[in-house]
XYZ file of C-alpha atoms in Angstrom:
572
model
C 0.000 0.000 0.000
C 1.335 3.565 -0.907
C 0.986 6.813 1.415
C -0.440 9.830 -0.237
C 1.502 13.142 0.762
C -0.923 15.797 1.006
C -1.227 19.772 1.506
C 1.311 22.397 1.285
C 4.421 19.747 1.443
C 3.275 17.092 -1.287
C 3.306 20.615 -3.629
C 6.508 21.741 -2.036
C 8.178 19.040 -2.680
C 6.722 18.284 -6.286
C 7.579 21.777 -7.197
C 11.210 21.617 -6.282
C 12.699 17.493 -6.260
C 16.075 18.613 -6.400
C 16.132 20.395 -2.739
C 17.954 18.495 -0.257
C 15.932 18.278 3.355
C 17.134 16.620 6.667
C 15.742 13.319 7.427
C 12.589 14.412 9.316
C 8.857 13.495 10.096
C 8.352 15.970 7.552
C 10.777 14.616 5.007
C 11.064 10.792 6.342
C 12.683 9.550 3.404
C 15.943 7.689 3.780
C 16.769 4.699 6.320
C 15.656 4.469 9.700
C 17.092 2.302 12.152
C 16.406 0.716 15.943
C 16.892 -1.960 18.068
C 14.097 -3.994 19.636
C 15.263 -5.473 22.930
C 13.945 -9.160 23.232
C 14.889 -12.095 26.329
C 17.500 -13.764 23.368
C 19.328 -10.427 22.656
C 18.871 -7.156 20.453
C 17.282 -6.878 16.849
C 18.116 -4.380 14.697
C 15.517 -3.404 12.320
C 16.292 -0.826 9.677
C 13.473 0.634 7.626
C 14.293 2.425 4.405
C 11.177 5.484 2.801
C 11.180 6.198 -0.775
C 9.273 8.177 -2.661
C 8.470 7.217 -6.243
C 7.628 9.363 -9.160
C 3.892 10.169 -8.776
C 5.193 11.420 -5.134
C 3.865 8.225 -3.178
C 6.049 7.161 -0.420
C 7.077 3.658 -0.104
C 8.620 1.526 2.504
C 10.830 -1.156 2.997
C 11.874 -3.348 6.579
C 14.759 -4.991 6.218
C 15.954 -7.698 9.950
C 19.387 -6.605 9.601
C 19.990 -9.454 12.698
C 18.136 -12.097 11.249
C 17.977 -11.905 7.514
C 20.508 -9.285 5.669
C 19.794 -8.484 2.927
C 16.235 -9.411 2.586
C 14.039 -6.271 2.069
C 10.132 -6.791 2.610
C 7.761 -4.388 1.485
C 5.678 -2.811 4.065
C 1.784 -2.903 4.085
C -0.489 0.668 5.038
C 2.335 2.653 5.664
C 1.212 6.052 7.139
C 3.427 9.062 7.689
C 2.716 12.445 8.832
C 4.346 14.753 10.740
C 3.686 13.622 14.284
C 2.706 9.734 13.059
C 4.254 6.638 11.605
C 2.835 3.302 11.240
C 3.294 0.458 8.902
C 2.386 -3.426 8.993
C 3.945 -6.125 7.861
C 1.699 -8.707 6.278
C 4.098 -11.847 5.760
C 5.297 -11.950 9.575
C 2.236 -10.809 11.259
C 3.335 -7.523 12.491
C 2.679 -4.032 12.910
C 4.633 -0.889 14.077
C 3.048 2.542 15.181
C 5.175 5.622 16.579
C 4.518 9.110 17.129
C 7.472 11.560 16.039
C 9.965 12.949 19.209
C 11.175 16.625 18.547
C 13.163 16.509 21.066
C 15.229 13.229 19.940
C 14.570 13.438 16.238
C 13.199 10.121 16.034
C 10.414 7.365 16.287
C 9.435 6.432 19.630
C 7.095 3.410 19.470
C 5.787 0.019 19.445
C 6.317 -2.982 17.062
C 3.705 -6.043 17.658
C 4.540 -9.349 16.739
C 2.400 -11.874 19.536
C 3.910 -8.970 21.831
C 4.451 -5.775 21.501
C 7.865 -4.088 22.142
C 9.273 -1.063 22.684
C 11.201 0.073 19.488
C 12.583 3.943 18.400
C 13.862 4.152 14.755
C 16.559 6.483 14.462
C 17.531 8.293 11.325
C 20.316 6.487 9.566
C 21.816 3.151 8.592
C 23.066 0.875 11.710
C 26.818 0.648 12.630
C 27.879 -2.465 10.471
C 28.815 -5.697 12.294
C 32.261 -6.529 12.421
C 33.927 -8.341 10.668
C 35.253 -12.390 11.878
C 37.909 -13.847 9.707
C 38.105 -17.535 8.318
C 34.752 -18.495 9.753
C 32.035 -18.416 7.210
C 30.226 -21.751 6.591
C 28.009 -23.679 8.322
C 29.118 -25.448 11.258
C 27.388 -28.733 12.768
C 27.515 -30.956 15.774
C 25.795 -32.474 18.614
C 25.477 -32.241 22.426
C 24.340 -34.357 24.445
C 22.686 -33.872 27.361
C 20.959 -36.256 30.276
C 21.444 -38.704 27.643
C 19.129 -36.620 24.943
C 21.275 -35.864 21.859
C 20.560 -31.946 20.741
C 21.760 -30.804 17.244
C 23.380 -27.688 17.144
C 24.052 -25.635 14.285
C 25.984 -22.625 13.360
C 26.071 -20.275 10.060
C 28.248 -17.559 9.231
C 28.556 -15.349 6.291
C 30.390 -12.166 5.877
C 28.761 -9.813 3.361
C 29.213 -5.462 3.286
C 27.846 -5.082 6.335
C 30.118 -7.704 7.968
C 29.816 -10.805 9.810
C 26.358 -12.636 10.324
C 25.865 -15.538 12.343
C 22.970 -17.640 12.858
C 22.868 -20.300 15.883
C 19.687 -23.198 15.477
C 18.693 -25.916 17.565
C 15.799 -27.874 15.726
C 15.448 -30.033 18.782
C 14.795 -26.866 20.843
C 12.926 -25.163 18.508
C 15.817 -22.831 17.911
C 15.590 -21.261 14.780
C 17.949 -17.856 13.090
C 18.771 -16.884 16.082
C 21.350 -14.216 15.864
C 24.681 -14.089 17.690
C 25.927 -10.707 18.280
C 29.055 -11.293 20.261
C 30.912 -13.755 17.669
C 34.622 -13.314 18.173
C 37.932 -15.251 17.156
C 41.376 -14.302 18.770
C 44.089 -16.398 16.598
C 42.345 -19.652 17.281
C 40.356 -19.356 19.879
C 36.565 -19.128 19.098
C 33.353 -17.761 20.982
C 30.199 -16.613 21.492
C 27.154 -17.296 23.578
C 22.920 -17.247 23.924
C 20.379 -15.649 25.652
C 22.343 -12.830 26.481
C 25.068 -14.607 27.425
C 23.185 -16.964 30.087
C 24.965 -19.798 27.890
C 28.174 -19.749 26.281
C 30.670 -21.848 23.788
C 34.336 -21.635 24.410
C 36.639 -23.353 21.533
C 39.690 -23.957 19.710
C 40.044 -23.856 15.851
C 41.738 -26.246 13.804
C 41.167 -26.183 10.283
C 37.366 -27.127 9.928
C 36.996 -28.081 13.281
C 35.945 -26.404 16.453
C 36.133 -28.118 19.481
C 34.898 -26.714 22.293
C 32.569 -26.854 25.629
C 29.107 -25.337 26.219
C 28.980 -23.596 29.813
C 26.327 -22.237 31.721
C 25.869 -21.470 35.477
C 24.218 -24.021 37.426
C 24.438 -26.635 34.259
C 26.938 -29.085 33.716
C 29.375 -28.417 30.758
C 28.825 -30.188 27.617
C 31.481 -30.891 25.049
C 30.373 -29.864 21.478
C 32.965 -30.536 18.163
C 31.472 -28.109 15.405
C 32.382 -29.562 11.697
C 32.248 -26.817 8.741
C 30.797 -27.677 5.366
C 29.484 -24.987 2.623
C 27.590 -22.070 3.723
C 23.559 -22.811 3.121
C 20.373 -21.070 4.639
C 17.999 -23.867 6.264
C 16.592 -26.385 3.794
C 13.218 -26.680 2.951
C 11.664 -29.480 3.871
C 9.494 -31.626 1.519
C 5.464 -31.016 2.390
C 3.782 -33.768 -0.067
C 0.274 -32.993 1.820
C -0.059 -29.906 1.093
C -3.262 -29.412 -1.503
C -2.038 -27.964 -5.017
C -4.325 -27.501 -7.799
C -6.298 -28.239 -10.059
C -9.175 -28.901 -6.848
C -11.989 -30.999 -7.408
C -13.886 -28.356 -4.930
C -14.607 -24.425 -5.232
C -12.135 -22.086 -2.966
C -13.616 -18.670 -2.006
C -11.381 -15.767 -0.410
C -13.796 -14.259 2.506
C -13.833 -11.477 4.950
C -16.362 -11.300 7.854
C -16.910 -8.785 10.701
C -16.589 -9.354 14.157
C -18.587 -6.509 15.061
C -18.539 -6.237 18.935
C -14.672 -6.418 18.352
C -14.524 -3.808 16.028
C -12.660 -5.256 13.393
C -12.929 -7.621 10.342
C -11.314 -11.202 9.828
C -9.861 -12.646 6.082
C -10.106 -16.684 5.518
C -10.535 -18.821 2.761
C -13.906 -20.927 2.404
C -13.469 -24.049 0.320
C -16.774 -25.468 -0.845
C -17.818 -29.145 -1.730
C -18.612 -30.030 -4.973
C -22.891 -30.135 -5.837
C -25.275 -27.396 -4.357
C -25.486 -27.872 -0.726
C -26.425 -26.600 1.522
C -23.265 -28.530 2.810
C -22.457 -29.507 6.312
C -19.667 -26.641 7.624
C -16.844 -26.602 9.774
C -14.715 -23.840 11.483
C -11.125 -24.135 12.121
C -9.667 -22.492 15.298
C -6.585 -22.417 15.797
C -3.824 -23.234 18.483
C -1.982 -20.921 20.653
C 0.455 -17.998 18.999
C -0.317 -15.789 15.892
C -1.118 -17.934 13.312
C -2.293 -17.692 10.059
C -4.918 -19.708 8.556
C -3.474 -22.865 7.698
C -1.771 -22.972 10.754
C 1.401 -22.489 9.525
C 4.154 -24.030 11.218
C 7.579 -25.288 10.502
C 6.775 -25.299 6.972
C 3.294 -27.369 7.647
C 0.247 -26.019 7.066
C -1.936 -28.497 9.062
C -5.306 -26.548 8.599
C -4.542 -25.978 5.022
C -4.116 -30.095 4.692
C -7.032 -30.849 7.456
C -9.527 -28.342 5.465
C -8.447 -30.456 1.939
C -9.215 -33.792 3.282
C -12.627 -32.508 4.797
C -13.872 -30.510 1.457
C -13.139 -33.530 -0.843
C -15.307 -35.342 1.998
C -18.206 -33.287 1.317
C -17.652 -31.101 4.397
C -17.353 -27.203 3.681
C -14.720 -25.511 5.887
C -13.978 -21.727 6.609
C -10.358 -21.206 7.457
C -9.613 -17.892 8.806
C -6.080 -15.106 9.911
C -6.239 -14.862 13.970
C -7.038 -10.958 14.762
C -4.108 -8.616 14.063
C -2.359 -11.797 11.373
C -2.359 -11.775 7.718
C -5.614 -10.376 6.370
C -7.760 -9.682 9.633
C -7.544 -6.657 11.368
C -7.622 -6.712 15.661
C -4.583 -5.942 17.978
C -3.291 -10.196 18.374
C -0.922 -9.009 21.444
C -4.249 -7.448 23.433
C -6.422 -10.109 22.749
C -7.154 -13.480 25.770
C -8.853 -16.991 24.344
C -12.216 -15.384 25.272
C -11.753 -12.746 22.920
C -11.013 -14.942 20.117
C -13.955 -17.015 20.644
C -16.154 -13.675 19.769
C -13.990 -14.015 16.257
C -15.287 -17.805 16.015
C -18.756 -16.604 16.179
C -18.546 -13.939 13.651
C -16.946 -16.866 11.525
C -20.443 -19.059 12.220
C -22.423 -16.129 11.979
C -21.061 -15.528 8.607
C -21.075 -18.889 7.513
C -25.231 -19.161 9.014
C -26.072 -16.326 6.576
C -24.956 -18.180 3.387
C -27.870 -20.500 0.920
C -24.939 -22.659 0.621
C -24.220 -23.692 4.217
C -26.520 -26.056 6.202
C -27.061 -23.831 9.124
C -27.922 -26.265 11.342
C -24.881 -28.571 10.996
C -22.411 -26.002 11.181
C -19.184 -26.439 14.086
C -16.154 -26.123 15.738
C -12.888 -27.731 15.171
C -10.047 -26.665 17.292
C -6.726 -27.352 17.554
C -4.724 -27.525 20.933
C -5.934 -24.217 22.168
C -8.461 -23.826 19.540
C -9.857 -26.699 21.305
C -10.616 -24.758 24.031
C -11.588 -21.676 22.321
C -14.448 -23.275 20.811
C -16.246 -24.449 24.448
C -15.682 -20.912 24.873
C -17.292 -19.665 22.119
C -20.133 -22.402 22.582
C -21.117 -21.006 25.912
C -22.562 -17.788 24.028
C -24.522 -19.954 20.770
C -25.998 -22.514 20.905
C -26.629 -23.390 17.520
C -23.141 -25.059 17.126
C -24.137 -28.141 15.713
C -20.746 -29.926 16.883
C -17.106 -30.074 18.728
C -13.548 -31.702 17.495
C -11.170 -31.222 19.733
C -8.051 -32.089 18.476
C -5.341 -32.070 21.059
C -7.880 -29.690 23.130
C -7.172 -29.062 26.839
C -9.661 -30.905 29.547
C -7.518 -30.126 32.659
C -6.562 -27.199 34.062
C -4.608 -24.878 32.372
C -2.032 -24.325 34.598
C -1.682 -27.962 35.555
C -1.336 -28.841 32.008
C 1.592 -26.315 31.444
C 3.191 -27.870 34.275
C 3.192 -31.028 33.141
C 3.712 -29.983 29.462
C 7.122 -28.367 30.806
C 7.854 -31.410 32.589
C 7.607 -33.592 29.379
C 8.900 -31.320 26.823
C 11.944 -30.295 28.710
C 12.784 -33.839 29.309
C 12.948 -34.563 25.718
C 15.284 -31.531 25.792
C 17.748 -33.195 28.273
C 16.591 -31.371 31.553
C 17.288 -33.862 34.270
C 14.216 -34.767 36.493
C 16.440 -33.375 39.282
C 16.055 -30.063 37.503
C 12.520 -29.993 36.592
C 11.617 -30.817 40.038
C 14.171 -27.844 41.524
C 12.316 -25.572 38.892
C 8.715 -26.601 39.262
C 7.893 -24.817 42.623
C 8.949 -21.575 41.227
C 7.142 -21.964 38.647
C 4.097 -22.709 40.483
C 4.381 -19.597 42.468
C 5.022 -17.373 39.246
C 1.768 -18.810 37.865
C -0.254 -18.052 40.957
C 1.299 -14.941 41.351
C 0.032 -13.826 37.424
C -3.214 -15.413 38.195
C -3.638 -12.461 41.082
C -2.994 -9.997 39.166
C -5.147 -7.400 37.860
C -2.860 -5.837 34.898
C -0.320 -6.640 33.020
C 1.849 -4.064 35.317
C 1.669 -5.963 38.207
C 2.252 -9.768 37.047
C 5.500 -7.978 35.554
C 5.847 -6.958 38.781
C 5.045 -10.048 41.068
C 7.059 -12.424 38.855
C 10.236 -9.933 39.571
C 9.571 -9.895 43.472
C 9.664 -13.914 42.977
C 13.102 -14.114 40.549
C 15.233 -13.716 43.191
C 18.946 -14.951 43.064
C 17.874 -18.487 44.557
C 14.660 -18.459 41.968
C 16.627 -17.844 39.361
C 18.972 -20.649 39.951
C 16.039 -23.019 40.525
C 15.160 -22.107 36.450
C 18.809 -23.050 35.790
C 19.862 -19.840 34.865
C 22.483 -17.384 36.822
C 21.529 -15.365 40.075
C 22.109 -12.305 37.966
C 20.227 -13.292 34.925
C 17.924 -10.900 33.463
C 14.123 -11.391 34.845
C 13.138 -10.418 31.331
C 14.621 -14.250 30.543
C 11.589 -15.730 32.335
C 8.694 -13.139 32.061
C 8.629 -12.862 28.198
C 5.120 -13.617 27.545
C 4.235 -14.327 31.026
C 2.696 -10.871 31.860
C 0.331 -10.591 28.847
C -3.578 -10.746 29.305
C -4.028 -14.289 27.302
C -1.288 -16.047 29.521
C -3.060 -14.579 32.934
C -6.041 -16.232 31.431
C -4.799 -19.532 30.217
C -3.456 -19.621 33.946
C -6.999 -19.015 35.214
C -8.832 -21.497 33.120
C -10.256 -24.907 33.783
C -11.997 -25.900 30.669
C -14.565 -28.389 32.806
C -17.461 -25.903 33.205
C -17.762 -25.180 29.584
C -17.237 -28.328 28.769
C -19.971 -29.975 30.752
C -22.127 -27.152 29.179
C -21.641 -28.895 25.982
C -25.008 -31.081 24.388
C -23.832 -31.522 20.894
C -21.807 -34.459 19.598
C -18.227 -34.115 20.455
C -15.382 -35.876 19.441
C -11.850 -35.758 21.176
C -8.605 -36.783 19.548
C -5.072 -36.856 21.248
C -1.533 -38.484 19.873
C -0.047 -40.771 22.397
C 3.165 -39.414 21.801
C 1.785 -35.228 22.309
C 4.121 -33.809 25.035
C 2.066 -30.707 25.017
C -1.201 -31.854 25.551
C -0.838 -34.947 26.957
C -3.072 -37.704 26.077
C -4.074 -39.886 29.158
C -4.520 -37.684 31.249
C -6.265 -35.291 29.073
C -9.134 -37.696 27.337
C -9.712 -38.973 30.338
C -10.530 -35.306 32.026
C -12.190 -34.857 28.736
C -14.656 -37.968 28.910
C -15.482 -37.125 32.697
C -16.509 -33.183 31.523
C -18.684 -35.049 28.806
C -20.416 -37.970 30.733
C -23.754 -36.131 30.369
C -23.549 -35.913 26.680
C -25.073 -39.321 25.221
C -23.128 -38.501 21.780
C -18.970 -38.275 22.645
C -16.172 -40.178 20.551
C -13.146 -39.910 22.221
C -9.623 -41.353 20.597
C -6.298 -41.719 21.678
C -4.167 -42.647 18.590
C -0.783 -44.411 18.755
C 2.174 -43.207 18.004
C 1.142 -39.345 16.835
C 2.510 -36.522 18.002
C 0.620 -32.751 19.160
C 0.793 -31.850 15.443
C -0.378 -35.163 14.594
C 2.380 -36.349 12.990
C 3.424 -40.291 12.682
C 6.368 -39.758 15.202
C 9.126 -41.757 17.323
C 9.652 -39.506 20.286
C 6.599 -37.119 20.068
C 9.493 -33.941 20.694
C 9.493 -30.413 19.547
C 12.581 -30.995 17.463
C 10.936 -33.696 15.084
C 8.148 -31.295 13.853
C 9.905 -29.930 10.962
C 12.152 -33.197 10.266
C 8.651 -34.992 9.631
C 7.753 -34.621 5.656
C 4.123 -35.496 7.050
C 1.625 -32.935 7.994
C -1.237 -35.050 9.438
C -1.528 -38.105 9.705
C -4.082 -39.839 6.855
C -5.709 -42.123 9.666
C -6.015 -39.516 11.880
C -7.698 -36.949 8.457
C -10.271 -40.378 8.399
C -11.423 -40.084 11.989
C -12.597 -36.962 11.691
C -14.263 -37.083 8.444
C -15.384 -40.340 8.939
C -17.308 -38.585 12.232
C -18.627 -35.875 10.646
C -20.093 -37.870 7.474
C -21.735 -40.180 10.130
C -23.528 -37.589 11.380
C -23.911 -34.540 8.798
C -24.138 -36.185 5.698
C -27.444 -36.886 4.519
């Protein structure tokens, strides 16, 4: 989208191009840079304003930190004197600032999930230094507690010198940057999480050999090998739908009116006349997108393909705030996005070529939970999938989720167990709060030295480490919510799905929380599948780290369960 200049400066400057202005709100164009300060280290964003012939300005954000190089166009950018804001469509994220006479610069906030504090200062960034003799990409493995945890490090060097990358698929770990990179003669460094952990080595040829150290951890040797420079592969998806479809795809936008905003999705459509049978996918916890995107999956994309061919139409939709839909995604708890799942059915009710009366929910993980939510205020929801869907109590479940996944990420049991009364306390102590204010502020009056050492991380490690996304509205509300009431509230067939191998929502326990929420209901189907993981992948340890290896998005048996329900019932 282009910004119109308007008034006395669009003619000023149309009249006279050749005049040469400072870099101001009134004459932004140039490069702007800032750094937003997050728990793994500093980000340094640098957008650059042009203005093309007819006078429009343009803008371009470039992650100088995490992908160099790589300019994306922005989306609505605004500029006026005292006002700046932009989006950015691809990664779900927005920026807004008001202008600072005083400083000559931005002072705002960019939203991504959270929103940050972030002034852009006129100007390119100070390049990086520059590291001799270590581009390439540099593999090994740790292990820890017996767990084996890949490690990988890329550096390049380009004209605005060295960039390196650290991942850990088996933590999730992915382009994270490394500021502090340094090499004297043959000795090699850097560390993590603002320098919580740190690697030590020596270099020989393509070799690093070195230890991993952290405070309170035991050290773990790590040998990096170097082979040819290369950005992270994509993986093969052979689910995902390509065309020609034997079904009709609509793009859609809908109004959630008591929200104030509008939501984008895609409807895909059965072939014949209808009225067809519809379902709503809701979607798990985190900005997502509409197919769930994930690791290079697009599970909803691949669950609403299997359904449509099945006869079952599907609406798909952007949470608030992502892609197409409007809404601010960082203000927003899992009550507020059930009001978005009801303007999706109340859309969907209004159309000739929906069945209103056979028109439901299926969530994923917290979708799941969103859509007893959302049930509690209609009752015309003809049905209920959870898939992966919470039935205990939130802050139970994160408890044991933590206990699982960080297991499978070599924390010892002794650990977990040191950890696991802090964290208790933290979550009662955001679950009292009344703003987001004070759980910031109780979870600091908890991290003392001793607390902090209990997470495994220094006495004088930065709070900020552990709060992240702790003090936000949705998280004081996950921590507050036992899904029971709701679900006992629910008379419509229901069916309930879990992976035996899902470390996040854990199966046993979970069905069987489910099933005793649900005795009332005379129509429930609930599953436990073997050997699937929270994604629903075929899997061999159910961890984190085997999401993206998997080439399979959802499992086919799994796709059959649920359509297999749903024709049972909806198809006449």
């Amino acid at each position: 989208m282009k910004h119109h200049l308007t008034g006395a400066l669009a003619a000023l400057l149309l009249a006279a191009p050749d005049m040469a202005l400072a870099q101001t709100a009134e004459d932004p164009v140039g490069s702007w840079h800032g750094d937003i300060a997050t728990p793994m280290g500093d980000l340094t964003l640098v957008l650059t304003v042009e203005r093309e012939d007819d006078g429009d300005l343009v803008g371009k954000l470039e992650s100088r930190d995490q992908a160099p190089g790589r300019l994306t166009e922005v989306d609505d950018l605004v500029i006026t004197a005292e006002e700046l804001r932009f989006g950015v469509a691809r990664i779900n994220a927005t920026y807004s600032a008001s202008w600072n006479e005083a400083a000559g610069r931005w002072d705002g906030q960019w939203v991504q999930g959270q929103g940050l504090p972030l002034a852009l200062e006129p100007g390119e960034p100070d390049p990086d230094p520059v590291i001799e003799g270590l581009d390439g990409t540099w593999t090994g493995e740790v292990v820890r507690n017996g767990v084996t945890l890949r490690q990988v490090l890329r550096i390049a060097t380009g004209d605005d010198g060295t960039a390196v990358f650290y991942d850990s698929p088996d933590q999730m770990i992915q382009s994270l940057p490394i500021a502090d990179l340094s090499r004297e003669g043959a000795d090699v460094g850097f560390s993590i999480y603002r320098g919580v952990v740190r690697f030590d080595g020596t270099l020989d040829g393509d070799t690093i050999t070195g230890k991993w150290t952290a405070e309170n951890q035991p050290d773990m040797d790590l040998v990096l090998t170097r082979g040819e420079a290369q950005e992270p592969r994509e993986a093969k998806r052979p689910q995902l739908p390509v065309g020609p479809l034997p079904y009709e795809v609509e793009e859609v936008e809908f109004d959630n009116a008591s929200a104030g905003h509008s939501l984008a999705g895609t409807l895909t459509l059965p072939e014949g006349e209808g009225p067809h049978p519809a379902a709503i996918l809701i979607s798990g916890s985190g900005p997502q997108d509409r197919d769930e995107s994930l690791l290079g999956h697009k599970p909803f994309a691949v669950l609403a393909d299997h359904l449509t061919r099945n006869g079952i139409a599907v609406l798909r939709f952007d949470d608030r705030g992502v892609g197409g839909s409007g809404g601010d995604f960082a203000a927003a708890t899992s009550a507020d996005h059930a009001t978005d799942a009801n303007a999706a059915f109340a859309f969907l009710e209004g159309r000739d070529d929906i069945a209103a009366d056979a028109i439901g929910f299926i969530g994923h993980s917290e979708g799941g939970m969103i859509g007893p939510i959302a049930m509690r205020d209609n009752d015309a929801v003809a049905f209920l999938v959870m898939l992966a869907g919470p039935g205990t109590r939130l802050d139970q479940l994160l408890l044991l989720q933590r206990r699982l996944m960080g297991a499978q990420m070599g924390m010892s049991e002794e650990e977990i167990d040191r950890g696991e009364p802090v964290m208790k306390e933290i979550f009662a102590a955001i679950g009292a709060a009344t703003s987001e204010e004070q759980a910031a502020a109780n979870i600091r009056a908890i991290l003392d030295a001793e607390a902090m050492q209990a997470l495994g991380l220094p006495a004088d490690a930065d709070p900020a480490l552990v709060i992240g996304q702790m003090e936000s509205p949705w998280y004081a509300y996950l921590l507050r919510y036992d899904p029971r009431p709701n679900l006992e509230a629910v008379d419509v067939p229901v069916l309930a799905i879990n992976g035996t191998l899902d470390l996040q929502v854990p199966a046993q326990d979970n069905l069987s929380a489910i099933r005793v929420a649900l005795a009332r209901n005379p129509d429930v189907t609930v599953r436990q599948l073997d050997g699937l993981n929270h994604l629903f992948q075929t899997a061999t340890t159910g961890s984190v780290g085997e999401y993206r290896d998997i080439e399979e998005t959802f499992d086919p048996a799994a796709l059959e369960v649920v359509s297999d329900w749903l024709r049972a019932r909806f198809l006449r």
